[in-house]
């Protein structure tokens, strides 16, 4: 056809692809209040790519460029790598953007993630809306049937508060610090957390 090809872009999509290639995961221990032992580990994504100094910037770029599923799949695959170094009874908490629930890869039974589902807690962040997540109940049922547990992350900090709690019916809830900060002097916070 003889038309010159368009130059390759070095915009957000190119930098996002570089960030995905070099994405790493660090593990933050979750300590049991009652036993003092490690209950599990939260997998946290990190990137050394300029422009992605925070997970929020990486998520925002992936959202804008339509690459949320690719980011989620990359994080989940990298997070699994560290599971072999944890005690056999420790859980691995992996953060999900609500849109990750639409990724059919997450519900497949023949994946390395599904093979470890009994040790995986999928943390759905409260900082993004569940609106637009179609077939939520059947999706959650399929994930639980595979053995995954569901958690709400940052409850109290996000879009819908208790409605996310009601929709997800999580086995585990992680409260945002705004609900627990100065709880000793707030009867409202005490009742809400209770």
C-alpha positions as MATLAB code, in Angstrom:
seq = 'XXXXXXXXXXXXXXXXXXXXXXXXXXXXXXXXXXXXXXXXXXXXXXXXXXXXXXXXXXXXXXXXXXXXXXXXXXXXXXXXXXXXXXXXXXXXXXXXXXXXXXXXXXXXXXXXXXXXXXXXXXXXXXXXXXXXXXXXXXXXXXXXXXXXXXXXXXXXXXXXXXXXXXXXXXXXXXXXXXXXXXXXXXXXXXXXXX';
ca = [
       0.000    0.000    0.000;
       3.035    2.266    0.153;
       1.852    4.426    3.084;
       4.501    5.043    5.740;
       3.839    3.306    9.037;
       3.003    5.433   12.030;
       5.874    6.000   14.442;
       5.759    3.947   17.599;
       4.323    5.876   20.527;
       6.341    6.459   23.668;
       3.231    7.663   25.485;
       1.514    6.106   28.481;
       0.852    2.773   26.727;
       4.541    2.206   25.939;
       5.599    3.175   29.448;
       2.862    0.978   30.929;
       4.135   -1.997   28.945;
       7.643   -1.336   30.298;
       6.236   -1.081   33.813;
       4.430   -4.417   33.382;
       7.640   -6.064   32.173;
       9.529   -4.891   35.259;
       6.685   -5.110   37.778;
       7.645   -6.593   41.122;
       5.687   -7.677   44.156;
       6.571   -7.159   47.794;
       4.881   -8.982   50.646;
       3.556   -7.249   53.735;
       2.856   -9.569   56.669;
      -0.588   -9.556   58.225;
      -0.271  -10.340   61.923;
      -2.991  -11.968   64.003;
      -4.036   -9.778   66.912;
      -4.932  -12.800   69.041;
      -1.885  -15.029   68.425;
       0.787  -12.514   67.431;
       1.741  -14.850   64.576;
       1.681  -14.184   60.847;
      -1.802  -14.865   59.471;
      -0.962  -14.084   55.865;
       0.843  -11.794   53.461;
      -0.519   -9.037   51.270;
       1.036   -8.893   47.815;
       1.759   -5.269   46.880;
       2.770   -4.271   43.347;
       5.758   -2.011   42.776;
       7.323   -0.498   39.705;
      10.668    1.199   39.235;
       9.507    2.635   35.907;
       9.557    6.478   35.941;
       6.059    7.885   36.243;
       4.755    4.931   38.215;
       6.086    5.672   41.676;
       2.801    4.602   43.263;
       0.426    1.716   42.570;
      -2.320    4.324   42.080;
      -0.509    5.844   39.086;
      -0.047    2.393   37.558;
      -3.729    1.565   38.058;
      -4.893    4.894   36.638;
      -2.795    4.446   33.484;
      -3.971    0.849   33.045;
      -7.561    1.996   33.465;
      -7.173    4.795   30.883;
      -5.506    2.532   28.344;
      -7.825   -0.453   28.757;
      -5.093   -2.657   30.244;
      -6.595   -3.384   33.685;
      -6.961   -7.112   32.968;
      -3.364   -7.324   31.742;
      -2.138   -5.520   34.860;
      -4.241   -7.755   37.115;
      -3.028  -10.935   35.426;
       0.587   -9.792   35.723;
       0.227   -8.937   39.413;
      -1.488  -12.237   40.204;
       1.174  -14.257   38.379;
       4.026  -12.421   40.102;
       2.332  -12.636   43.507;
       2.062  -16.413   43.251;
       5.834  -16.663   42.906;
       6.352  -15.768   46.560;
       3.788  -18.233   47.907;
       6.341  -21.052   47.956;
       8.425  -19.126   50.518;
       5.583  -18.725   53.013;
       4.433  -21.170   55.698;
       1.909  -23.699   54.360;
      -0.898  -22.282   56.498;
      -0.316  -18.613   55.578;
      -2.795  -16.918   53.290;
      -1.862  -14.726   50.342;
      -3.957  -11.568   49.917;
      -4.049  -10.272   46.337;
      -5.668   -6.935   45.523;
      -8.253   -6.773   42.759;
      -9.671   -3.764   41.016;
     -13.452   -4.355   40.794;
     -13.099   -4.590   36.993;
     -10.781   -7.611   37.490;
     -13.917   -9.527   38.448;
     -14.909   -9.324   34.752;
     -11.687  -11.065   33.649;
     -12.625  -14.628   32.594;
      -9.035  -15.734   33.355;
      -9.742  -15.225   37.058;
     -12.536  -17.805   37.033;
     -10.687  -20.506   35.086;
     -10.066  -23.691   37.077;
      -6.958  -24.675   35.105;
      -4.677  -21.795   36.125;
      -1.778  -21.745   38.612;
      -3.774  -19.228   40.685;
      -6.805  -21.539   40.903;
      -4.520  -24.416   41.923;
      -3.664  -22.397   45.063;
      -7.169  -20.963   45.607;
      -7.461  -22.396   49.121;
      -4.616  -20.127   50.215;
      -5.674  -17.038   48.242;
      -7.813  -14.148   49.479;
      -8.961  -11.856   46.685;
      -9.159   -8.322   48.097;
     -11.597   -6.118   46.233;
     -10.766   -2.507   46.845;
     -13.447   -0.175   48.143;
     -11.699    2.738   46.451;
     -13.247    1.925   43.057;
     -16.901    1.380   42.225;
     -18.479   -2.038   41.697;
     -20.862   -0.359   39.275;
     -20.583   -1.952   35.864;
     -19.474   -5.324   37.221;
     -22.114   -7.486   35.599;
     -23.069  -10.894   36.960;
     -21.434  -10.116   40.302;
     -23.229  -12.803   42.339;
     -22.512  -15.669   39.890;
     -18.901  -14.501   39.530;
     -18.374  -14.473   43.290;
     -20.032  -17.895   43.563;
     -17.685  -19.278   40.872;
     -14.626  -17.853   42.641;
     -15.725  -19.316   45.974;
     -16.411  -22.673   44.324;
     -12.781  -22.687   43.180;
     -11.778  -22.130   46.821;
     -10.974  -18.406   46.855;
     -12.012  -16.231   49.784;
     -13.192  -12.678   49.214;
     -12.143   -9.642   51.228;
     -13.180   -6.006   51.110;
     -10.169   -3.724   51.321;
     -10.346   -0.206   52.774;
     -13.975   -0.479   53.917;
     -15.117    3.007   54.812;
     -12.791    4.845   52.442;
     -14.439    4.321   49.115;
     -17.434    4.709   46.917;
     -20.266    2.769   48.463;
     -19.282    1.818   51.989;
     -21.646   -0.747   53.376;
     -23.253   -1.451   50.003;
     -19.955   -2.999   48.787;
     -19.926   -5.075   51.945;
     -23.501   -6.232   51.243;
     -22.803   -6.993   47.570;
     -19.555   -8.905   48.119;
     -20.525  -10.708   51.356;
     -16.807  -11.033   52.183;
     -15.228  -13.575   54.476;
     -12.680  -10.940   55.527;
     -13.007   -7.175   55.921;
     -10.082   -4.756   56.142;
     -11.221   -1.495   57.670;
      -9.881    1.815   56.479;
      -7.898    3.614   59.161;
     -10.414    6.471   59.154;
     -12.790    4.081   60.933;
     -10.268    3.000   63.553;
      -8.275    6.168   64.185;
      -9.284    7.570   67.606;
     -11.896    4.828   67.963;
     -11.390    4.851   71.737;
     -13.052    8.278   71.915;
     -15.845    7.738   69.387;
     -18.875    5.665   70.335;
     -20.143    5.926   66.729;
     -16.938    4.372   65.360;
     -17.030    1.705   68.058;
     -20.590    0.749   67.102;
     -19.835    0.816   63.381;
     -16.725   -1.339   63.703;
     -18.555   -3.686   66.084;
];
